[in-house]
């Protein structure tokens, strides 16, 4: 694929195929993500459909190795390079034999028109074969693409030249000098292929993030079987294999430790440089590095199911997705090539009928120039290159972007809402005070701990942990019930107790102390309370200060009491606090802000915040450790660092600016270049020859790619 019209042709062909639900085609890595019903259409039928419109399609391996990917691209580049060198060499010989002054020093054989034709044939029909392969099937299906423009333009110049040397008398009788223009067709093809070569090399750099991620995976795994250890390729590992890992080695796949202890560098996922201590029962992640001990573990996820593979898939899909601004480009591109063909015809008609002598030659050359220079390559590359580099840049900084729309939209954000626990705070609660109305704190703690043993809530587990530390045995509880979104209930020695937040106490018409966190009560009275503190992340204050400097308002959502929420809010300088909010009601606060015209990012843990993450303009899940987090958010912060939000906003703004710069350049280039090629400026002595048009067309594409690639060096720090 070479331009936006190629993308449009392939996308439309796939979408019109019965059974295809969705298709997104990427110009950058020449791939298509297709969602289809296998009972309605097969992969072979899809491949056949694409072949019918002039393209070859194959099913890509789920996780290609870095070496294989590199070898494939290098092979394609080498083949293109050979065509470029041959085309330019033969084209240069033809120019030597035809160009004024230079021709005086050329061997007589190079001045021979028939010899020039022999030199031009391999350029036209071998080096330029790809143009015909794309143009002819498209023509059969009444479609037009970049190959159509180049094939028509160069064929016109070549065919006229052949006619001029075979039937010179006919042209002379009509007053036309029978001069061939083999140099035009040969040099134009050579220069366009040269532009594609440089463009392909530049595009290779945009996929650097994927290469780095693929390069992280281990190449082999040491399997323990029947008491023996055998090294096998990573592709052969299956779920259930027992794997041994030694110090300094990469962990091959995801799994659970069976025997041994170690410290593991999980910075690839968490961004934390401090190794994490692991022991029996703990999970390990493929591609992380074992730092100290030796251990064996059972493989639980392999191949495309591993966390690394999921991250690679996420980044790859995001890079091939389309930003909203790309829809405008797609619409323009769908009309662009047909409009150019009409302009080319008008150019020929006007110059042939109203131009000075030799009118036919001027008409032909200006028409060829229009066809050559008007290629929508730069337009097609304008936004996808910025998206690909931006998504890759995000992945390198622990920001996994699931689609281009979220990345573009983030630059408009003016309000960010944080879920408190686990995002602004560590989510690790510590008991600071136990108070009992009857002053028997140990008895009260035993009852609360007995109830919380049955709860999975992080606060409940903290209370159980504290009770054990104090040597308090949890009471035996019967008739336990979880009261969703409120608290818990159970019986101890035949008496019913309720444990929950201040909101739960109020719903029971009781009056809780606003400074406490958890209360225990009977149906008629509060028996006591437990106060816990959730430690604020040290980087949270810095993160919010940076967002304020970017002009973004910050709000916090929490189920805690307003008093507790205000303590955290004051410490972090948060603009708006929504306290005592039930998980199911969080999205309502986001909607109320949106109704006031705010563009909102919601940051949560991706579990109970799913409705809120979905309601927000952009949902951000903190931590890539769970499948739920990855599914819930539009963007995932793998390092769980709130400072990455400001980096995301900076990245989005830079990517959007690059997209606008590229589009302005691409549209501006065509706006000026097409009239120049059509000869509108010739009265002032400015003529854009087809050869120069080929150079400018190629340069425009390369400039767009290089401009997008400058994002790789962009600093996201504020």
XYZ file of C-alpha atoms in Angstrom:
718
model
C 0.000 0.000 0.000
C 1.265 3.453 -0.878
C -1.402 6.033 -0.130
C -4.702 6.843 1.564
C -6.676 5.685 -1.471
C -5.054 2.222 -1.176
C -6.250 2.070 2.413
C -9.752 3.160 1.403
C -10.006 0.555 -1.382
C -8.943 -2.299 0.915
C -11.076 -1.131 3.834
C -14.187 -0.733 1.677
C -13.619 -4.134 0.034
C -13.392 -5.833 3.423
C -16.347 -3.975 4.921
C -18.581 -4.882 1.972
C -17.776 -8.583 2.402
C -20.685 -10.462 4.073
C -19.634 -11.678 7.518
C -17.099 -8.893 8.169
C -18.090 -6.873 11.223
C -15.197 -4.415 11.323
C -11.946 -3.730 9.484
C -9.193 -1.205 10.111
C -6.352 -0.908 7.618
C -2.979 0.602 8.532
C -0.840 2.259 5.878
C 2.189 2.364 8.168
C 2.744 -1.355 8.701
C 0.587 -2.430 5.734
C -1.744 -4.525 7.863
C -5.466 -4.984 8.421
C -7.236 -5.857 11.666
C -10.417 -7.668 10.643
C -13.253 -8.858 12.883
C -15.421 -11.379 11.050
C -17.850 -14.261 11.503
C -15.988 -17.458 10.586
C -19.267 -19.212 9.806
C -20.069 -16.594 7.152
C -16.669 -15.965 5.536
C -13.253 -17.656 5.660
C -9.742 -16.223 5.720
C -9.201 -17.615 2.211
C -12.265 -15.736 0.905
C -11.029 -12.488 2.433
C -7.620 -12.991 0.820
C -9.310 -13.657 -2.525
C -11.426 -10.500 -2.236
C -8.323 -8.381 -1.668
C -6.488 -10.099 -4.535
C -9.354 -9.124 -6.851
C -8.648 -5.421 -6.248
C -4.910 -5.749 -6.834
C -3.347 -6.492 -3.435
C -1.867 -9.532 -1.752
C -2.925 -10.393 1.777
C -1.675 -13.085 4.144
C -2.524 -14.021 7.731
C 0.096 -12.606 10.052
C 1.631 -14.702 12.814
C 0.241 -13.827 16.205
C 3.640 -12.956 17.629
C 6.409 -12.631 15.062
C 9.974 -12.721 16.291
C 11.959 -9.516 16.010
C 14.524 -11.208 13.738
C 11.873 -12.557 11.352
C 10.136 -9.201 11.117
C 13.438 -7.458 10.483
C 14.542 -9.960 7.834
C 11.231 -9.649 6.004
C 11.407 -5.855 5.879
C 15.074 -5.896 4.851
C 14.280 -8.310 2.013
C 11.531 -6.016 0.733
C 13.808 -2.988 0.989
C 16.620 -4.769 -0.848
C 14.283 -5.663 -3.734
C 13.044 -2.081 -3.915
C 16.604 -0.772 -3.806
C 17.561 -2.897 -6.826
C 14.664 -1.465 -8.812
C 15.583 2.069 -7.785
C 19.244 1.695 -8.788
C 18.426 0.086 -12.120
C 15.727 2.671 -12.940
C 17.864 5.670 -12.078
C 20.925 4.251 -13.876
C 19.043 3.558 -17.124
C 17.121 6.825 -16.767
C 20.414 8.725 -16.371
C 21.758 7.138 -19.573
C 18.630 8.214 -21.459
C 18.925 11.758 -20.062
C 22.589 11.860 -21.131
C 21.559 11.057 -24.681
C 18.663 13.570 -24.851
C 19.422 16.552 -22.613
C 20.717 19.625 -24.475
C 24.482 20.183 -24.087
C 24.927 16.814 -22.310
C 23.905 15.004 -25.493
C 26.822 16.603 -27.326
C 29.206 14.551 -25.155
C 27.188 11.311 -25.224
C 28.140 8.216 -27.278
C 26.156 8.041 -30.491
C 24.342 4.904 -29.341
C 22.777 6.824 -26.416
C 21.432 9.421 -28.867
C 19.700 6.663 -30.833
C 15.938 6.768 -30.115
C 15.479 3.013 -30.530
C 18.299 2.324 -28.063
C 16.631 4.752 -25.622
C 13.408 2.722 -26.003
C 15.338 -0.502 -25.234
C 16.732 1.156 -22.063
C 13.255 2.406 -21.043
C 11.416 -0.923 -21.476
C 12.813 -2.684 -18.328
C 12.164 0.453 -16.291
C 8.582 0.741 -17.510
C 7.607 -2.927 -17.325
C 9.894 -4.432 -14.645
C 10.630 -1.672 -12.159
C 7.189 -0.170 -12.839
C 5.334 -3.492 -12.825
C 3.962 -2.823 -9.343
C 2.101 0.230 -10.607
C 0.285 -1.875 -13.223
C -0.441 -4.635 -10.678
C -2.203 -2.068 -8.530
C -3.854 -0.054 -11.286
C -5.308 -2.774 -13.545
C -7.399 -4.666 -10.918
C -8.528 -1.319 -9.478
C -9.594 -0.212 -12.957
C -11.510 -3.476 -13.450
C -13.490 -2.699 -10.303
C -13.963 0.944 -11.313
C -11.630 2.112 -8.541
C -8.696 4.511 -8.659
C -5.584 4.768 -6.514
C -2.081 6.184 -6.566
C -0.902 3.388 -8.873
C -3.606 4.473 -11.315
C -2.142 7.993 -11.501
C 1.449 6.835 -11.981
C 0.570 4.049 -14.420
C -1.478 6.390 -16.614
C 1.094 9.192 -16.464
C 4.210 7.158 -17.250
C 2.432 4.959 -19.809
C 1.238 8.073 -21.638
C 4.801 9.408 -21.840
C 6.217 6.008 -22.865
C 3.472 5.240 -25.416
C 3.780 8.669 -27.028
C 7.555 8.202 -27.276
C 7.161 4.813 -28.996
C 4.614 6.333 -31.405
C 6.951 9.251 -32.118
C 9.853 7.026 -33.237
C 7.709 4.481 -35.080
C 5.452 6.991 -36.888
C 7.491 10.237 -37.003
C 5.992 11.257 -40.345
C 2.470 11.338 -38.913
C 3.494 13.772 -36.163
C 5.497 15.926 -38.568
C 2.450 16.282 -40.806
C 0.477 17.632 -37.827
C 3.250 20.110 -37.034
C 4.643 18.230 -33.995
C 8.355 17.556 -33.599
C 8.619 13.718 -33.254
C 10.818 13.899 -30.146
C 10.475 10.931 -27.723
C 10.244 11.410 -23.957
C 11.591 8.108 -22.656
C 13.597 10.117 -20.124
C 10.351 11.367 -18.572
C 8.811 7.909 -18.010
C 12.080 6.277 -16.844
C 13.225 9.069 -14.519
C 9.744 9.545 -13.020
C 9.459 5.828 -12.188
C 12.970 5.812 -10.721
C 12.327 8.878 -8.562
C 8.953 7.620 -7.317
C 10.512 4.293 -6.367
C 13.360 6.176 -4.673
C 10.776 8.115 -2.676
C 9.071 4.869 -1.701
C 12.405 3.449 -0.624
C 13.136 6.377 1.689
C 9.523 6.338 2.892
C 9.744 2.608 3.696
C 12.989 3.130 5.615
C 11.452 6.005 7.549
C 8.290 4.009 8.333
C 10.393 1.183 9.756
C 11.477 3.523 12.529
C 7.889 4.185 13.570
C 7.428 0.574 14.743
C 10.387 0.715 17.122
C 8.146 0.316 20.187
C 6.740 -3.000 18.936
C 10.255 -4.245 18.152
C 11.411 -3.388 21.671
C 8.431 -5.164 23.218
C 8.929 -8.262 21.057
C 12.638 -8.203 21.883
C 11.814 -8.451 25.596
C 10.518 -12.016 25.370
C 12.788 -14.916 26.208
C 13.885 -17.093 23.295
C 13.971 -20.423 25.173
C 12.601 -22.065 28.321
C 14.162 -24.707 30.594
C 11.507 -27.411 31.065
C 11.694 -29.900 33.959
C 10.340 -33.310 32.913
C 10.921 -36.702 34.558
C 13.713 -35.209 36.669
C 15.569 -33.871 33.623
C 15.952 -30.300 32.389
C 15.639 -29.554 28.673
C 15.883 -26.192 26.880
C 13.147 -25.757 24.273
C 12.106 -22.816 22.046
C 9.641 -20.459 23.700
C 7.023 -21.314 21.036
C 6.896 -24.935 22.264
C 6.017 -24.134 25.877
C 2.493 -25.253 26.829
C 0.282 -24.580 29.840
C 1.219 -26.910 32.695
C 4.934 -27.163 31.853
C 7.232 -26.972 34.861
C 9.976 -24.406 34.201
C 13.185 -23.723 36.105
C 14.636 -20.208 36.142
C 18.139 -19.371 37.361
C 19.569 -16.021 38.511
C 20.000 -13.458 35.730
C 17.627 -15.252 33.327
C 14.425 -13.938 31.768
C 11.229 -15.614 32.869
C 9.873 -17.311 29.706
C 6.075 -17.167 30.238
C 3.524 -16.257 32.923
C 3.044 -18.721 35.761
C 2.934 -19.583 39.474
C 5.925 -20.462 41.651
C 5.952 -24.057 42.927
C 9.293 -24.150 44.694
C 11.991 -21.651 45.655
C 12.254 -17.933 46.331
C 13.716 -15.003 44.435
C 13.603 -11.272 43.800
C 12.349 -10.346 40.344
C 12.843 -7.179 38.333
C 9.329 -6.323 37.130
C 10.201 -2.825 35.877
C 9.013 -3.844 32.413
C 5.450 -3.898 33.779
C 5.469 -1.735 36.898
C 8.187 0.784 36.121
C 9.572 0.188 39.633
C 13.309 -0.423 39.656
C 13.256 -2.169 43.050
C 13.008 -5.984 42.610
C 9.889 -7.685 43.992
C 10.293 -10.585 46.424
C 8.555 -13.765 45.238
C 7.921 -17.103 46.929
C 5.788 -20.229 46.591
C 2.289 -19.434 45.304
C 3.207 -16.041 43.867
C 2.669 -15.278 40.185
C 5.505 -14.396 37.829
C 5.285 -12.559 34.512
C 6.991 -13.576 31.287
C 9.915 -11.374 30.097
C 10.641 -10.059 33.614
C 14.130 -10.801 34.966
C 15.049 -13.152 37.811
C 17.644 -11.339 39.929
C 18.752 -13.690 42.703
C 17.389 -17.128 43.601
C 16.547 -20.238 41.590
C 12.952 -21.429 41.444
C 10.576 -23.649 39.512
C 7.147 -22.576 38.412
C 4.135 -23.849 36.511
C 3.288 -22.177 33.199
C -0.268 -20.771 33.345
C -0.294 -18.506 30.274
C 1.700 -19.049 27.090
C 1.925 -17.603 23.578
C -0.613 -14.899 22.852
C -2.161 -15.243 26.355
C 0.873 -13.912 28.249
C 0.821 -10.383 29.600
C 3.639 -9.319 27.244
C 1.752 -10.701 24.237
C -1.399 -8.878 25.356
C 0.543 -5.629 25.677
C 2.060 -6.127 22.203
C -1.412 -6.841 20.794
C -2.795 -3.771 22.541
C -0.065 -1.500 21.152
C -0.304 -3.025 17.679
C -4.082 -2.587 17.501
C -3.842 0.969 18.796
C -1.234 1.836 16.187
C -3.508 0.626 13.394
C -6.633 2.322 14.774
C -7.809 5.650 13.415
C -8.105 9.026 15.083
C -11.338 11.005 14.485
C -9.398 13.493 12.347
C -8.458 10.589 10.057
C -12.117 10.262 9.061
C -11.852 13.672 7.378
C -8.734 12.505 5.539
C -10.525 9.311 4.424
C -13.391 11.332 2.970
C -10.994 13.647 1.113
C -8.943 10.701 -0.151
C -11.997 8.871 -1.475
C -12.656 11.780 -3.852
C -9.052 12.822 -4.404
C -7.852 10.419 -7.122
C -11.034 10.705 -9.261
C -10.809 14.510 -8.996
C -7.142 14.414 -10.045
C -8.038 12.296 -13.091
C -10.673 14.865 -14.061
C -8.154 17.707 -13.571
C -5.621 15.833 -15.706
C -8.146 15.482 -18.523
C -9.067 19.176 -18.256
C -5.375 20.099 -18.305
C -4.855 18.168 -21.527
C -7.996 19.578 -23.182
C -7.218 23.186 -22.260
C -3.558 23.080 -23.336
C -4.306 21.144 -26.504
C -7.027 23.567 -27.591
C -5.763 26.884 -26.260
C -2.027 26.417 -25.612
C 0.823 27.738 -27.789
C 2.758 25.467 -30.130
C 3.659 22.704 -29.672
C 0.261 22.456 -27.955
C 0.064 18.664 -27.963
C 3.451 18.209 -26.263
C 2.694 20.868 -23.645
C -0.695 19.267 -23.026
C 0.836 15.816 -22.631
C 3.712 16.907 -20.361
C 1.489 19.043 -18.112
C -1.058 16.229 -17.862
C 1.656 13.743 -16.888
C 2.971 16.252 -14.308
C -0.507 16.581 -12.762
C -0.911 12.802 -12.535
C 2.515 12.341 -10.982
C 2.579 15.177 -8.464
C -0.979 14.786 -7.188
C -0.353 11.484 -5.403
C -2.092 11.519 -1.991
C 0.807 9.730 -0.254
C 1.583 12.538 2.178
C -2.108 12.906 3.010
C -2.431 9.197 3.731
C 0.621 9.213 6.003
C -0.169 12.479 7.802
C -2.137 11.149 10.778
C -1.243 7.409 10.933
C 2.493 8.079 11.327
C 1.870 10.434 14.247
C -0.485 7.880 15.853
C 1.977 4.980 15.439
C 4.886 6.945 16.916
C 2.684 8.401 19.665
C 1.313 5.014 20.757
C 4.855 3.612 20.745
C 6.140 6.557 22.772
C 3.355 5.988 25.275
C 4.174 2.275 25.595
C 7.807 3.120 26.315
C 6.594 5.364 29.159
C 4.202 2.818 30.688
C 1.119 4.284 28.986
C -0.770 1.646 26.991
C -3.171 3.351 24.576
C -5.911 1.073 23.239
C -7.134 3.222 20.371
C -6.178 6.339 18.436
C -9.424 8.114 19.311
C -8.504 8.168 23.017
C -5.022 9.469 22.251
C -6.388 12.312 20.114
C -9.220 13.147 22.515
C -6.888 13.426 25.518
C -5.545 16.746 24.215
C -8.996 18.311 24.783
C -9.268 17.154 28.395
C -10.009 19.906 30.913
C -11.154 17.795 33.890
C -9.591 14.703 35.416
C -11.406 12.650 38.053
C -9.409 10.269 40.239
C -10.841 7.371 42.173
C -9.073 7.791 45.514
C -8.119 4.291 46.622
C -5.329 2.707 44.635
C -4.807 5.702 42.385
C -4.006 8.663 44.626
C -3.432 6.434 47.641
C -1.595 3.152 48.011
C -4.762 1.207 48.807
C -3.023 -0.237 51.880
C -4.995 0.730 54.942
C -3.596 0.773 58.454
C -5.687 0.906 61.641
C -4.926 4.062 63.642
C -7.639 3.939 66.316
C -10.192 1.516 67.838
C -12.964 3.003 69.961
C -15.703 1.117 71.865
C -18.655 2.703 73.615
C -18.269 0.195 76.481
C -14.451 0.748 76.421
C -13.785 -2.946 75.620
C -11.783 -2.323 72.427
C -10.398 -5.870 72.165
C -13.870 -7.445 72.226
C -15.114 -4.967 69.613
C -12.044 -5.657 67.441
C -12.656 -9.434 67.729
C -16.258 -9.066 66.490
C -15.345 -6.747 63.605
C -12.412 -8.979 62.589
C -14.678 -12.038 62.757
C -17.065 -10.410 60.306
C -14.328 -9.035 58.041
C -12.685 -12.469 57.700
C -15.531 -13.265 55.308
C -15.060 -10.036 53.318
C -12.627 -9.495 50.433
C -12.599 -5.704 50.816
C -9.150 -4.186 51.299
C -10.263 -2.294 54.433
C -11.677 -5.459 55.959
C -8.473 -7.364 55.322
C -6.489 -4.558 56.962
C -8.630 -4.862 60.102
C -8.151 -8.651 60.198
C -4.397 -8.150 59.809
C -4.357 -5.581 62.629
C -6.327 -7.896 64.931
C -3.792 -10.696 64.420
C -0.952 -8.264 65.143
C -2.670 -7.344 68.426
C -3.142 -10.996 69.329
C -6.923 -10.722 69.055
C -8.685 -13.857 67.800
C -11.541 -13.118 65.353
C -14.957 -14.053 66.755
C -16.904 -16.970 65.269
C -19.577 -15.565 62.945
C -22.741 -17.184 61.576
C -25.412 -15.951 59.138
C -22.865 -13.749 57.373
C -24.209 -11.555 54.564
C -22.520 -9.061 52.279
C -24.658 -5.919 51.864
C -23.528 -4.740 48.397
C -22.156 -1.205 48.428
C -22.965 -0.715 52.126
C -21.167 -3.134 54.435
C -21.570 -6.560 56.018
C -23.802 -8.284 58.550
C -23.460 -11.361 60.744
C -24.332 -13.012 64.048
C -21.988 -13.528 67.003
C -23.324 -15.493 69.951
C -26.876 -15.046 68.662
C -26.646 -11.281 68.347
C -26.761 -9.513 64.930
C -24.045 -6.968 64.154
C -23.622 -4.550 61.219
C -20.216 -3.307 60.065
C -19.910 -0.581 57.455
C -19.334 3.059 56.534
C -20.991 6.197 57.844
C -23.393 6.033 54.908
C -24.580 2.638 56.117
C -25.073 3.986 59.647
C -27.090 6.920 58.321
C -29.275 4.545 56.291
C -30.025 2.815 59.611
C -30.960 6.214 61.148
C -27.863 6.198 63.364
C -25.452 9.108 63.877
C -21.806 8.129 63.222
C -18.688 10.079 64.163
C -17.635 11.730 60.837
C -13.918 11.231 61.531
C -14.033 7.425 61.835
C -13.796 5.011 58.896
C -15.657 1.827 59.879
C -18.490 1.412 62.367
C -20.013 -1.541 64.210
C -23.605 -1.364 65.311
C -26.677 -3.304 66.207
C -30.001 -2.441 64.580
C -30.551 0.323 67.156
C -27.152 1.700 68.279
C -23.530 2.227 67.293
C -21.219 0.149 69.476
C -17.925 1.619 68.314
C -15.718 2.556 65.408
C -12.359 1.866 63.812
C -10.328 4.569 62.106
C -8.014 3.653 59.250
C -5.669 5.719 57.143
C -4.815 5.041 53.520
C -1.346 6.397 52.806
C -1.225 8.940 49.978
C 1.196 8.035 47.190
C 4.264 10.289 47.404
C 4.018 11.142 43.703
C 0.295 12.074 43.860
C 0.829 15.700 44.943
C 3.417 16.251 42.198
C 1.069 14.688 39.646
C -1.815 17.006 40.535
C 0.446 20.075 40.573
C 1.575 19.182 37.029
C -2.017 18.795 35.857
C -2.856 22.217 37.280
C 0.085 23.680 35.345
C -1.416 22.154 32.204
C -4.666 24.000 32.925
C -6.608 20.883 33.958
C -9.098 20.800 36.856
C -8.765 17.811 39.207
C -11.584 16.071 41.080
C -11.649 13.041 43.410
C -14.317 10.361 43.800
C -14.475 8.239 46.935
C -16.856 6.194 49.020
C -15.232 7.544 52.192
C -16.883 10.098 54.448
C -16.577 13.745 53.438
C -14.343 14.529 56.418
C -11.812 11.848 55.463
C -12.019 12.790 51.782
C -11.416 16.448 52.590
C -8.261 15.591 54.517
C -6.833 13.847 51.436
C -8.172 16.547 49.102
C -6.562 19.356 51.096
C -3.246 17.527 51.254
C -3.220 17.066 47.447
C -4.766 20.451 46.524
C -7.709 18.817 44.695
C -10.270 21.213 43.181
C -13.490 19.200 43.655
C -14.346 16.330 46.004
C -17.188 13.840 45.559
C -17.424 11.874 48.824
C -19.620 9.009 50.062
C -20.218 7.922 46.459
C -21.395 4.376 45.821
C -19.481 2.592 42.985
C -22.617 2.324 40.862
C -23.232 6.095 41.185
C -19.767 7.290 40.184
C -20.692 7.621 36.530
C -23.495 10.074 37.453
C -20.963 12.631 38.721
C -18.980 12.286 35.486
C -22.129 12.773 33.412
C -23.061 15.888 35.387
C -19.672 17.421 34.567
C -20.026 16.456 30.903
C -23.466 18.090 30.823
C -21.715 21.313 31.878
C -19.414 21.064 28.871
C -16.423 19.479 30.593
C -14.279 16.919 28.740
C -13.472 14.282 31.371
C -10.806 11.668 32.029
C -11.709 9.126 34.709
C -8.843 7.342 36.448
C -9.710 4.143 38.342
C -8.578 0.616 39.115
C -10.656 -0.910 36.322
C -12.736 -3.200 38.553
C -15.580 -1.447 40.398
C -14.975 1.719 38.358
C -15.954 0.131 35.018
C -19.226 2.139 34.555
C -17.424 5.391 35.355
C -14.509 4.545 33.050
C -16.985 3.868 30.259
C -18.965 7.074 30.844
C -15.862 9.299 30.781
C -14.606 10.760 27.508
C -11.410 8.822 28.194
C -11.218 6.044 30.799
C -7.828 5.266 32.324
C -7.259 2.025 34.235
C -4.381 2.031 36.690
C -2.220 -1.086 36.609
C -1.967 -3.686 33.839
C -1.801 -6.588 36.253
C -5.403 -7.665 35.752
C -7.359 -8.512 32.638
C -10.237 -6.457 34.034
C -8.083 -3.314 34.099
C -7.052 -3.803 30.485
C -10.665 -4.362 29.407
C -12.136 -1.487 31.397
C -9.983 1.444 30.342
C -9.308 3.146 27.008
C -5.786 3.666 28.322
C -3.859 1.606 30.879
C -1.094 2.957 33.134
C 1.145 -0.041 33.749
C 3.212 1.734 36.417
C 0.228 2.865 38.517
C 1.939 6.251 38.753
C -0.477 9.226 38.719
C 2.290 11.395 37.221
C 1.813 9.426 33.988
C -1.531 11.225 33.521
C 0.276 14.511 32.862
C 2.637 12.674 30.513
C -0.386 11.322 28.644
C -1.897 14.801 28.256
C 1.465 16.145 27.025
C 1.820 13.237 24.603
C -1.701 13.731 23.251
C -1.096 17.440 22.684
C 2.170 16.770 20.872
C 0.641 14.013 18.711
C -2.318 16.205 17.784
C 0.002 19.060 16.853
C 2.020 16.729 14.611
C -1.157 15.476 12.929
C -2.268 19.049 12.203
C 1.215 20.018 10.951
C 1.291 17.004 8.646
C -2.199 17.614 7.287
C -1.515 21.306 6.680
C 1.673 20.341 4.849
C 0.034 17.563 2.794
C -3.047 19.602 1.817
C -1.008 22.762 1.255
C 1.470 20.869 -0.899
C -1.263 19.507 -3.168
C -3.088 22.849 -3.255
C 0.022 24.555 -4.674
C 1.595 21.677 -6.594
C -1.382 20.670 -8.755
C -1.935 24.174 -10.256
C 1.821 24.452 -10.868
C 1.867 21.058 -12.603
C -1.183 22.014 -14.684
C 0.813 24.962 -16.058
C -1.107 27.843 -14.449
C 2.164 29.593 -13.628
C 3.750 29.147 -17.056
C 2.892 32.737 -18.128
C 5.380 33.784 -15.439
C 7.996 31.340 -16.693
C 7.355 28.654 -14.052
C 6.924 25.140 -15.438
C 6.840 22.055 -13.231
C 8.185 19.193 -15.303
C 7.080 15.593 -14.527
C 10.563 14.724 -13.219
C 10.476 17.592 -10.707
C 6.934 16.582 -9.778
C 8.158 13.083 -8.940
C 10.890 14.528 -6.706
C 8.471 16.855 -4.883
C 5.876 14.101 -4.453
C 8.427 11.763 -2.912
C 9.865 14.478 -0.668
C 6.410 15.405 0.655
C 5.838 11.861 1.945
C 9.288 11.584 3.504
C 8.889 14.984 5.216
C 5.574 13.888 6.775
C 7.113 10.678 8.140
C 10.224 12.441 9.495
C 8.071 15.110 11.163
C 6.005 12.407 12.897
C 9.149 10.510 13.932
C 10.454 13.589 15.739
C 7.891 12.636 18.421
C 10.240 9.837 19.457
C 12.593 12.438 20.926
C 9.840 14.520 22.517
C 10.151 15.080 26.263
C 6.951 14.441 28.208
C 8.202 15.921 31.468
C 6.619 19.164 32.686
